[in-house]
Tab-separated table of C-alpha atoms in Angstrom:
chain	number	residue	atom	x	y	z
A	9	MET	CA	25.962	-31.966	-24.091
A	10	ALA	CA	28.422	-33.000	-22.033
A	11	LYS	CA	28.529	-29.233	-20.687
A	12	ILE	CA	24.726	-29.805	-19.692
A	13	HIS	CA	25.253	-33.287	-18.290
A	14	LEU	CA	27.729	-32.232	-16.046
A	15	LYS	CA	25.634	-29.190	-14.533
A	16	THR	CA	22.750	-31.436	-14.207
A	17	VAL	CA	24.579	-33.637	-12.437
A	18	VAL	CA	26.268	-30.969	-9.734
A	19	LEU	CA	22.674	-29.346	-9.346
A	20	SER	CA	20.888	-32.510	-8.550
A	21	GLY	CA	23.447	-33.360	-5.953
A	22	LEU	CA	22.840	-30.022	-4.376
A	23	ILE	CA	19.150	-30.695	-4.353
A	24	SER	CA	19.427	-34.402	-3.112
A	25	ALA	CA	21.920	-32.955	-0.069
A	26	ALA	CA	19.602	-30.539	1.069
A	27	ALA	CA	16.940	-33.302	1.159
A	28	ILE	CA	18.787	-35.575	3.541
A	29	ALA	CA	20.570	-33.112	5.351
A	30	LEU	CA	19.263	-33.993	8.868
A	31	PRO	CA	20.976	-34.568	11.862
A	32	LEU	CA	21.085	-37.668	13.384
A	33	GLN	CA	20.969	-38.200	17.413
A	34	ALA	CA	24.016	-38.576	19.210
A	35	ALA	CA	24.394	-41.908	20.938
A	36	GLU	CA	21.622	-42.740	24.447
A	37	ILE	CA	23.828	-44.950	26.373
A	38	CYS	CA	27.742	-44.468	26.941
A	39	LYS	CA	29.439	-47.455	25.301
A	40	GLY	CA	32.883	-46.598	25.089
A	41	ARG	CA	35.067	-46.620	28.152
A	42	GLN	CA	34.917	-50.143	29.462
A	43	GLU	CA	37.335	-52.433	31.577
A	44	SER	CA	38.116	-55.934	30.290
A	45	ASN	CA	35.633	-58.198	32.235
A	46	GLY	CA	34.927	-61.206	30.542
A	47	GLY	CA	33.521	-59.198	27.336
A	48	GLN	CA	30.570	-58.212	30.170
A	49	GLU	CA	29.333	-54.955	30.001
A	50	GLY	CA	29.495	-53.084	34.018
A	51	PRO	CA	31.792	-52.865	36.618
A	52	PRO	CA	33.885	-55.775	36.371
A	53	ASP	CA	35.503	-57.591	39.632
A	54	GLN	CA	38.318	-55.355	41.553
A	55	PRO	CA	41.548	-56.980	41.391
A	56	THR	CA	43.136	-58.264	44.668
A	57	GLY	CA	46.323	-57.023	46.066
A	58	GLY	CA	47.144	-53.685	46.855
A	59	VAL	CA	48.656	-51.390	43.869
A	60	GLY	CA	50.500	-48.962	45.800
A	61	THR	CA	49.659	-45.721	47.395
A	62	GLY	CA	47.978	-43.666	45.885
A	63	GLY	CA	46.559	-46.361	42.669
A	64	GLU	CA	43.424	-46.091	41.555
A	65	TYR	CA	41.105	-48.792	39.902
A	66	VAL	CA	39.326	-47.637	36.840
A	67	SER	CA	36.414	-48.808	35.486
A	68	PHE	CA	33.926	-46.742	33.170
A	69	ALA	CA	30.900	-48.555	31.884
A	70	ALA	CA	28.911	-45.234	32.260
A	71	PRO	CA	29.924	-41.616	32.836
A	72	SER	CA	28.569	-41.718	36.514
A	73	PHE	CA	30.781	-44.924	37.520
A	74	THR	CA	33.234	-43.282	39.917
A	75	ARG	CA	37.000	-44.395	40.305
A	76	ALA	CA	37.730	-46.324	43.278
A	77	SER	CA	40.987	-45.787	44.835
A	78	GLU	CA	42.445	-49.500	46.127
A	79	SER	CA	45.725	-49.382	48.001
A	80	ALA	CA	47.604	-50.563	50.851
A	81	GLU	CA	45.874	-47.717	52.666
A	82	PRO	CA	43.071	-47.130	51.287
A	83	SER	CA	41.734	-43.454	50.548
A	84	ASN	CA	38.537	-41.705	50.581
A	85	SER	CA	39.142	-39.404	47.601
A	86	VAL	CA	36.891	-40.537	44.386
A	87	SER	CA	36.502	-38.708	41.480
A	88	THR	CA	34.547	-38.852	37.685
A	89	ASP	CA	35.681	-38.889	34.327
A	90	SER	CA	33.244	-38.922	30.953
A	91	CYS	CA	33.661	-41.379	28.426
A	92	GLY	CA	35.016	-40.671	24.562
A	93	ALA	CA	37.948	-40.531	23.054
A	94	VAL	CA	38.339	-37.114	23.414
A	95	VAL	CA	42.112	-36.526	22.710
A	96	THR	CA	42.015	-38.276	19.477
A	97	GLU	CA	38.641	-36.366	18.511
A	98	SER	CA	40.189	-33.287	19.388
A	99	GLY	CA	43.710	-33.876	17.616
A	100	GLY	CA	41.501	-35.644	15.072
A	101	GLY	CA	39.388	-32.416	14.747
A	102	LEU	CA	42.147	-29.989	14.421
A	103	ALA	CA	43.804	-31.735	11.566
A	104	GLN	CA	40.710	-32.042	9.663
A	105	ASP	CA	39.967	-28.150	10.377
A	106	THR	CA	43.483	-27.447	8.690
A	107	ALA	CA	43.452	-29.594	5.702
A	108	MET	CA	39.514	-29.301	4.723
A	109	ASN	CA	40.154	-25.443	5.189
A	110	LEU	CA	43.485	-25.539	3.045
A	111	GLY	CA	41.226	-26.932	-0.074
A	112	SER	CA	38.199	-24.684	-0.294
A	113	LYS	CA	40.625	-21.573	0.404
A	114	PHE	CA	42.606	-22.669	-2.645
A	115	ASN	CA	39.321	-22.340	-4.355
A	116	ALA	CA	38.298	-19.431	-3.008
A	117	LEU	CA	41.382	-17.790	-4.040
A	118	ARG	CA	40.951	-18.854	-7.696
A	119	VAL	CA	37.450	-17.640	-7.649
A	120	ILE	CA	38.710	-14.057	-7.071
A	121	SER	CA	41.036	-13.963	-10.169
A	122	ARG	CA	38.722	-15.612	-12.394
A	123	GLY	CA	35.427	-14.450	-10.906
A	124	ILE	CA	35.608	-11.037	-12.132
A	125	GLY	CA	32.526	-11.211	-14.641
A	126	SER	CA	32.982	-12.988	-17.959
A	127	ASP	CA	29.455	-12.558	-19.155
A	128	LYS	CA	30.601	-10.650	-22.646
A	129	ASN	CA	27.042	-8.062	-21.853
A	130	SER	CA	28.685	-7.253	-18.589
A	131	GLU	CA	30.686	-3.776	-17.971
A	132	SER	CA	33.276	-5.680	-16.472
A	133	SER	CA	34.023	-8.775	-19.186
A	134	THR	CA	37.253	-7.183	-20.027
A	135	LEU	CA	38.320	-7.732	-16.460
A	136	GLY	CA	37.180	-12.114	-17.035
A	137	GLY	CA	39.639	-15.260	-17.838
A	138	ALA	CA	41.752	-17.219	-16.306
A	139	ALA	CA	43.820	-15.813	-13.459
A	140	GLY	CA	47.144	-14.291	-15.309
A	141	ALA	CA	45.388	-14.282	-18.716
A	142	GLY	CA	46.863	-11.704	-21.184
A	143	ASP	CA	43.533	-9.860	-21.798
A	144	ASN	CA	42.947	-9.595	-17.996
A	145	ALA	CA	43.490	-6.132	-17.430
A	146	LEU	CA	43.785	-6.415	-13.192
A	147	LEU	CA	46.684	-9.032	-13.681
A	148	ASP	CA	49.807	-8.641	-15.424
A	149	GLY	CA	50.324	-12.367	-17.112
A	150	SER	CA	53.272	-13.673	-14.609
A	151	ARG	CA	53.656	-17.015	-14.103
A	152	PHE	CA	54.367	-17.643	-10.415
A	153	SER	CA	51.966	-16.123	-7.545
A	154	VAL	CA	52.566	-16.128	-3.929
A	155	PHE	CA	49.540	-16.404	-1.255
A	156	SER	CA	48.973	-16.240	2.440
A	157	PHE	CA	45.866	-16.884	4.896
A	158	ALA	CA	44.988	-16.997	8.507
A	159	ASP	CA	42.611	-19.177	10.036
A	160	HIS	CA	41.096	-18.606	13.417
A	161	VAL	CA	39.098	-21.822	14.280
A	162	GLU	CA	37.024	-22.006	17.901
A	163	ARG	CA	34.891	-25.467	18.387
A	164	GLU	CA	32.985	-26.274	21.310
A	165	ARG	CA	32.228	-30.075	21.705
A	166	LYS	CA	29.134	-30.511	23.595
A	167	ALA	CA	29.046	-33.371	26.583
A	168	THR	CA	26.775	-36.494	25.236
A	169	ALA	CA	26.052	-39.536	27.130
A	170	SER	CA	28.811	-41.500	25.220
A	171	SER	CA	32.029	-38.894	25.230
A	172	GLY	CA	32.518	-35.453	27.501
A	173	GLY	CA	32.935	-32.110	26.069
A	174	TYR	CA	35.983	-29.772	25.566
A	175	GLU	CA	36.285	-26.555	24.192
A	176	GLN	CA	39.453	-25.597	21.354
A	177	LYS	CA	40.754	-22.667	19.927
A	178	ASN	CA	43.159	-23.099	16.713
A	179	ASN	CA	45.016	-20.403	14.959
A	180	ALA	CA	46.722	-21.647	11.257
A	181	LEU	CA	49.394	-20.007	8.822
A	182	THR	CA	49.651	-20.669	5.324
A	183	LEU	CA	52.356	-20.084	2.970
A	184	GLY	CA	52.402	-21.147	-0.351
A	185	PHE	CA	52.688	-20.216	-4.533
A	186	ASP	CA	50.973	-21.223	-7.962
A	187	TYR	CA	52.507	-21.394	-10.850
A	188	ARG	CA	50.668	-20.848	-14.385
A	189	ILE	CA	51.690	-24.124	-16.899
A	190	ASP	CA	49.282	-22.172	-19.014
A	191	ASP	CA	45.804	-20.087	-19.160
A	192	SER	CA	43.824	-23.118	-18.340
A	193	SER	CA	46.061	-25.058	-15.591
A	194	PHE	CA	47.728	-24.374	-12.337
A	195	ALA	CA	50.112	-26.414	-10.044
A	196	GLY	CA	51.947	-25.189	-6.447
A	197	MET	CA	52.510	-26.529	-3.238
A	198	SER	CA	52.134	-24.441	0.602
A	199	ILE	CA	53.106	-25.137	3.971
A	200	SER	CA	50.477	-24.492	7.061
A	201	ARG	CA	51.559	-24.705	10.515
A	202	SER	CA	48.718	-24.938	13.210
A	203	ASP	CA	48.590	-24.485	17.038
A	204	GLY	CA	46.068	-25.642	19.157
A	205	ASP	CA	44.531	-25.830	22.427
A	206	SER	CA	41.955	-28.150	23.820
A	207	ASP	CA	40.508	-27.374	27.462
A	208	LEU	CA	38.171	-30.624	28.793
A	209	ASP	CA	34.714	-29.553	30.564
A	210	SER	CA	34.882	-29.492	34.477
A	211	GLN	CA	38.856	-28.749	34.545
A	212	LEU	CA	39.628	-32.567	33.705
A	213	GLY	CA	42.826	-31.541	31.718
A	214	GLY	CA	43.273	-30.668	28.011
A	215	SER	CA	46.239	-30.869	25.198
A	216	GLU	CA	47.772	-28.726	23.039
A	217	VAL	CA	48.543	-29.545	19.106
A	218	SER	CA	51.238	-28.546	16.741
A	219	LEU	CA	50.747	-29.296	13.510
A	220	THR	CA	52.858	-28.530	10.235
A	221	MET	CA	51.500	-29.763	6.439
A	222	LEU	CA	52.823	-29.867	3.747
A	223	GLY	CA	50.644	-29.983	0.511
A	224	PHE	CA	50.968	-30.172	-3.230
A	225	HIS	CA	47.656	-28.761	-5.191
A	226	GLY	CA	46.681	-28.225	-8.770
A	227	VAL	CA	43.622	-27.151	-10.986
A	228	HIS	CA	42.590	-27.452	-14.353
A	229	TYR	CA	40.067	-24.823	-15.885
A	230	TRP	CA	37.434	-25.617	-18.991
A	231	PRO	CA	35.492	-22.792	-20.262
A	232	GLU	CA	33.067	-23.721	-17.664
A	233	HIS	CA	34.165	-26.421	-15.584
A	234	TYR	CA	37.487	-27.163	-13.651
A	235	VAL	CA	38.749	-29.936	-11.389
A	236	SER	CA	41.467	-29.491	-8.948
A	237	VAL	CA	43.432	-31.869	-6.284
A	238	LEU	CA	44.922	-31.557	-3.361
A	239	VAL	CA	47.391	-33.921	-1.646
A	240	ALA	CA	49.124	-33.075	1.967
A	241	TYR	CA	51.153	-34.548	4.698
A	242	GLY	CA	50.652	-33.546	8.314
A	243	ALA	CA	52.489	-34.027	11.320
A	244	MET	CA	51.471	-33.397	14.907
A	245	ASP	CA	53.049	-32.814	18.564
A	246	ILE	CA	50.525	-33.386	21.285
A	247	ASP	CA	51.107	-32.546	24.733
A	248	ILE	CA	48.478	-34.108	27.154
A	249	ALA	CA	47.206	-33.062	30.367
A	250	ARG	CA	44.933	-34.775	32.973
A	251	ARG	CA	43.491	-34.394	36.313
A	252	ASN	CA	40.940	-35.541	38.981
A	253	ALA	CA	40.552	-34.957	42.971
A	254	GLY	CA	43.930	-36.464	43.678
A	255	ASP	CA	46.335	-36.265	41.342
A	256	SER	CA	47.519	-34.958	38.067
A	257	PHE	CA	48.636	-36.827	35.038
A	258	ASP	CA	50.962	-35.625	31.820
A	259	ALA	CA	52.072	-37.054	28.539
A	260	ALA	CA	53.763	-36.307	24.898
A	261	THR	CA	53.157	-38.110	21.993
A	262	ASN	CA	53.366	-37.544	17.976
A	263	SER	CA	50.928	-37.954	15.184
A	264	ASN	CA	51.268	-38.212	11.355
A	265	TYR	CA	48.873	-38.396	7.964
A	266	TRP	CA	47.583	-37.361	4.715
A	267	TYR	CA	44.848	-35.933	2.978
A	268	GLY	CA	43.399	-35.951	-0.394
A	269	ASP	CA	40.899	-33.572	-1.867
A	270	LEU	CA	39.305	-33.677	-4.862
A	271	THR	CA	37.251	-30.975	-6.632
A	272	LEU	CA	35.055	-31.038	-9.203
A	273	GLY	CA	33.283	-27.409	-10.008
A	274	THR	CA	31.174	-25.499	-12.750
A	275	GLU	CA	30.240	-21.991	-13.280
A	276	TYR	CA	27.008	-20.401	-14.346
A	277	GLN	CA	27.051	-16.698	-15.002
A	278	TYR	CA	24.354	-14.113	-14.898
A	279	GLY	CA	25.786	-10.679	-15.820
A	280	ALA	CA	27.678	-9.981	-12.594
A	281	LEU	CA	26.287	-12.497	-10.478
A	282	ARG	CA	28.140	-16.301	-10.849
A	283	LEU	CA	26.758	-19.537	-9.349
A	284	SER	CA	29.698	-21.642	-8.596
A	285	PRO	CA	28.773	-25.165	-7.732
A	286	THR	CA	31.273	-27.444	-6.140
A	287	ILE	CA	31.466	-31.312	-5.584
A	288	ARG	CA	34.359	-32.314	-3.500
A	289	ALA	CA	35.356	-35.313	-1.864
A	290	LEU	CA	37.789	-35.726	1.215
A	291	LEU	CA	40.264	-38.465	2.741
A	292	MET	CA	42.608	-38.311	5.539
A	293	THR	CA	44.231	-41.279	7.374
A	294	GLY	CA	46.748	-41.674	9.858
A	295	GLU	CA	47.265	-42.471	13.338
A	296	ILE	CA	48.361	-41.263	16.712
A	297	ASP	CA	51.451	-42.614	18.471
A	298	ALA	CA	51.392	-45.072	21.619
A	299	TYR	CA	51.881	-43.031	24.821
A	300	THR	CA	52.221	-43.244	28.604
A	301	GLU	CA	51.537	-41.042	31.166
A	302	ARG	CA	52.847	-39.769	34.069
A	303	SER	CA	51.388	-38.480	37.596
A	304	ALA	CA	52.549	-35.875	39.525
A	305	SER	CA	52.932	-38.043	42.711
A	306	GLY	CA	55.036	-41.013	40.991
A	307	ALA	CA	52.221	-43.404	42.197
A	308	GLY	CA	49.202	-42.750	40.853
A	309	THR	CA	47.433	-45.063	38.076
A	310	VAL	CA	48.465	-43.787	35.232
A	311	ARG	CA	47.132	-45.174	31.399
A	312	SER	CA	49.185	-46.560	28.627
A	313	ILE	CA	47.328	-46.033	25.006
A	314	ASN	CA	47.643	-47.315	22.650
A	315	ALA	CA	48.210	-46.188	19.051
A	316	GLN	CA	44.935	-44.860	17.642
A	317	ASP	CA	43.501	-44.233	14.198
A	318	ILE	CA	42.219	-40.801	12.873
A	319	ASP	CA	40.810	-41.701	9.678
A	320	SER	CA	38.170	-39.691	8.353
A	321	ASN	CA	35.688	-39.757	5.191
A	322	LEU	CA	34.158	-36.878	3.689
A	323	LEU	CA	31.547	-35.765	0.846
A	324	SER	CA	30.928	-32.339	0.358
A	325	LEU	CA	28.526	-30.427	-1.739
A	326	ALA	CA	28.519	-26.613	-2.468
A	327	VAL	CA	26.983	-23.603	-4.306
A	328	GLN	CA	28.827	-19.957	-4.020
A	329	ALA	CA	27.569	-17.178	-5.041
A	330	ASP	CA	29.622	-14.019	-6.156
A	331	TYR	CA	28.525	-10.711	-7.223
A	332	SER	CA	31.257	-8.468	-9.083
A	333	LEU	CA	31.006	-4.280	-8.327
A	334	LEU	CA	33.370	-2.404	-10.618
A	335	GLN	CA	35.371	0.052	-8.509
A	336	SER	CA	37.947	2.601	-10.060
A	337	TRP	CA	40.357	0.957	-8.206
A	338	GLY	CA	39.737	-3.041	-9.308
A	339	VAL	CA	36.627	-5.156	-8.578
A	340	LEU	CA	35.071	-5.788	-5.197
A	341	LEU	CA	33.096	-9.735	-4.334
A	342	PRO	CA	30.745	-10.180	-1.755
A	343	SER	CA	29.762	-13.420	-1.304
A	344	MET	CA	27.986	-16.456	0.476
A	345	ARG	CA	28.476	-20.170	0.232
A	346	ALA	CA	26.530	-23.007	1.549
A	347	GLU	CA	28.279	-26.199	2.201
A	348	PHE	CA	26.360	-29.613	2.928
A	349	ILE	CA	29.337	-32.096	4.548
A	350	PHE	CA	28.748	-35.983	4.406
A	351	ASP	CA	30.838	-37.792	7.086
A	352	GLN	CA	31.332	-41.397	6.715
A	353	GLY	CA	34.086	-41.933	9.298
A	354	ASP	CA	34.046	-44.443	12.617
A	355	ALA	CA	34.060	-42.969	15.801
A	356	TYR	CA	37.387	-42.127	17.705
A	357	LYS	CA	38.806	-45.334	19.626
A	358	THR	CA	41.008	-45.247	22.312
A	359	ASN	CA	42.199	-48.744	23.670
A	360	GLY	CA	45.274	-49.096	26.333
A	361	GLN	CA	46.137	-50.283	29.726
A	362	THR	CA	45.594	-48.665	33.186
A	363	LEU	CA	49.284	-48.908	35.340
A	364	ASN	CA	50.814	-48.325	38.710
A	365	ASP	CA	52.849	-45.265	37.685
A	366	SER	CA	55.585	-46.578	40.598
A	367	ASP	CA	55.940	-49.804	38.880
A	368	LYS	CA	54.186	-50.157	35.991
A	369	THR	CA	52.305	-52.817	36.915
A	370	VAL	CA	49.273	-53.584	35.135
A	371	ILE	CA	45.847	-52.976	36.783
A	372	GLY	CA	43.302	-53.140	33.832
A	373	SER	CA	42.251	-52.459	30.668
A	374	ILE	CA	40.436	-49.605	28.990
A	375	SER	CA	38.702	-48.975	25.744
A	376	ASP	CA	37.361	-45.267	24.902
A	377	LEU	CA	34.859	-44.845	21.698
A	378	SER	CA	33.558	-41.296	21.211
A	379	ASP	CA	30.010	-40.642	19.655
A	380	GLU	CA	30.220	-41.655	15.701
A	381	PRO	CA	30.534	-38.587	13.384
A	382	ASP	CA	27.732	-36.555	12.815
A	383	SER	CA	26.662	-37.782	8.991
A	384	SER	CA	25.597	-34.562	7.718
A	385	THR	CA	26.087	-31.037	8.649
A	386	LEU	CA	25.751	-27.748	7.113
A	387	ALA	CA	28.617	-25.001	6.952
A	388	VAL	CA	27.232	-21.143	5.547
A	389	SER	CA	30.180	-18.769	4.935
A	390	LEU	CA	29.931	-15.036	4.072
A	391	GLY	CA	32.749	-13.427	2.473
A	392	LEU	CA	33.923	-10.082	1.274
A	393	SER	CA	36.832	-10.219	-1.754
A	394	GLY	CA	38.932	-7.691	-3.516
A	395	GLN	CA	40.663	-7.872	-6.844
A	396	PHE	CA	42.584	-4.746	-7.063
A	397	LYS	CA	45.276	-3.818	-10.102
A	398	ARG	CA	49.155	-4.875	-10.801
A	399	GLY	CA	47.678	-8.754	-9.584
A	400	PHE	CA	46.949	-7.949	-6.025
A	401	ALA	CA	44.240	-9.311	-3.974
A	402	ALA	CA	42.309	-10.126	-0.805
A	403	TYR	CA	39.864	-11.233	1.032
A	404	ALA	CA	38.198	-12.071	4.170
A	405	VAL	CA	35.544	-15.093	5.079
A	406	TYR	CA	33.285	-15.560	7.972
A	407	GLU	CA	32.190	-19.775	8.385
A	408	ARG	CA	29.732	-20.906	10.826
A	409	LEU	CA	28.587	-24.753	11.190
A	410	PHE	CA	24.999	-25.740	11.555
A	411	LEU	CA	22.809	-28.868	11.946
A	412	HIS	CA	25.464	-30.532	13.939
A	413	ASP	CA	24.062	-33.162	17.235
A	414	TYR	CA	26.911	-31.971	19.370
A	415	LEU	CA	29.787	-29.398	18.036
A	416	ASN	CA	29.563	-25.894	16.741
A	417	LYS	CA	32.135	-24.520	14.981
A	418	TYR	CA	33.065	-20.795	13.950
A	419	THR	CA	35.835	-20.215	11.334
A	420	ALA	CA	37.450	-16.646	10.474
A	421	THR	CA	39.934	-16.071	7.712
A	422	LEU	CA	41.816	-13.204	5.829
A	423	GLY	CA	44.284	-14.174	2.646
A	424	VAL	CA	45.844	-12.542	0.519
A	425	ARG	CA	47.207	-13.135	-3.057
A	426	TYR	CA	49.917	-11.244	-5.028
A	427	GLU	CA	51.140	-12.205	-8.775
A	428	LEU	CA	54.999	-11.911	-9.079
A	429	PRO	CA	55.815	-9.452	-11.737
C-alpha cells in the first residue's frame, strides 16, 4: 500500500505541474533604481553645490532617465543605464546553476549504474541491481567509486522594463567520490570549480565570477524508491566592471552561500524501458559582500553597494525515461528528461549610495530591483549513457530551458564514473 501511495503522489505532482506551468509576464514598469526623494517616485531634486570635476548625479526612476552631470565645470556628456540588480542576479544565477547541476548529475550517475534493467523477464536482468551489488556483472563490488563531470552553461538574459540584459558563459568542473555503505546506501563528497563571464548589453560592463563549492551527499534506495540529500557550501570571488560615455569603473567583492537539495524518486520498469519520476526541493541562501567602485578618472561618481542577498527557493518535479540496449561491451542507455521548476524566490535587490570618487562625499542613494524570478519553467534534456565492464560509466547530456519570460539557458555536460578495484 505504501509503495502504491508513494507512486500516486509522485505522478499526481507531475500532472499538476504540467497543468500550472504557465509563464508569468515580466514587470511592465521599471520600479527598481530610485533615488531617495522623500518616498516619492520619479527624479528627485538635484543636489546643490559642485561635486567635483567629472561627478555625476545619478537618478533612475525609469530606464530612459539619464544621468545629469553636475560639477564646477558642467559637462555636456550624458549616458544611460538600465534598471535592475544585474550583477547580483548574474552572480546568484551562476551559483544556482552550479548547485542545481550538481544534484541532478549525482542522480544521473546513479541512474546509469542502477538503470541497466531489473525486469526479471528482460535479457539484461543480470545487469540490474544497486550500484556495486555483488551480482551485477558490470560492477566489481568495490565500495569506492570516483566520478567527474564538466558543465558548460550559456545564459542569455533579455532586457525588460525592470532589468538590463546580459550574456553569461560558465564552465564548471566537479570531482568527487562515493562510498557504498551497503548495497542500498551511499555517501560521498565533491568539490566543484566554476568560472563565469557576464557581459551587459550595450557594452555597459560586466562581471567575472570564480566559484568554489564543497558538497556532501548521500542516498538510500528501496526496491523501487530512493531519497537523496545534498548539502553544499560555496564561495565566490566577483570582479565587476561598469562603463558609461565618460568614464569606466571597477570593483571586487566576495560572496558565500549554503545550498540544500532533497530528492525523492521512484522507478517504473517495463522491460528495458524505465520511467523515473522525482520531486526535488532546493534551497539556497547567501550574501554578496558590500563593495565600493573605483573610477578610472579618480573623480567620477561611483557606487557604494551594500551587502546583497542571493536567496532562492525551488521546487522541481521531473520524469526521466531511459531505455537499456544490451551490447557486447556493456549497456547503452539513451534518455530523455523533462523537469518543471517552480521558483518561489524574491527579486534580486541592490541598495547603496553614489559617491564622488575623489573625496567620497555622498551624492545620493540608489535602490535596484530586478524582475521577479519566473515562477514556473520547463527544462528538457537529452542524454546518452554507457555502462561498461569493470565498473566504468560515461554519459553526455544536453539541456535547454523553456517557458521562461526573459531567460534562455543551455547546458552541456560530460561525465565519467569509475568503481575502484
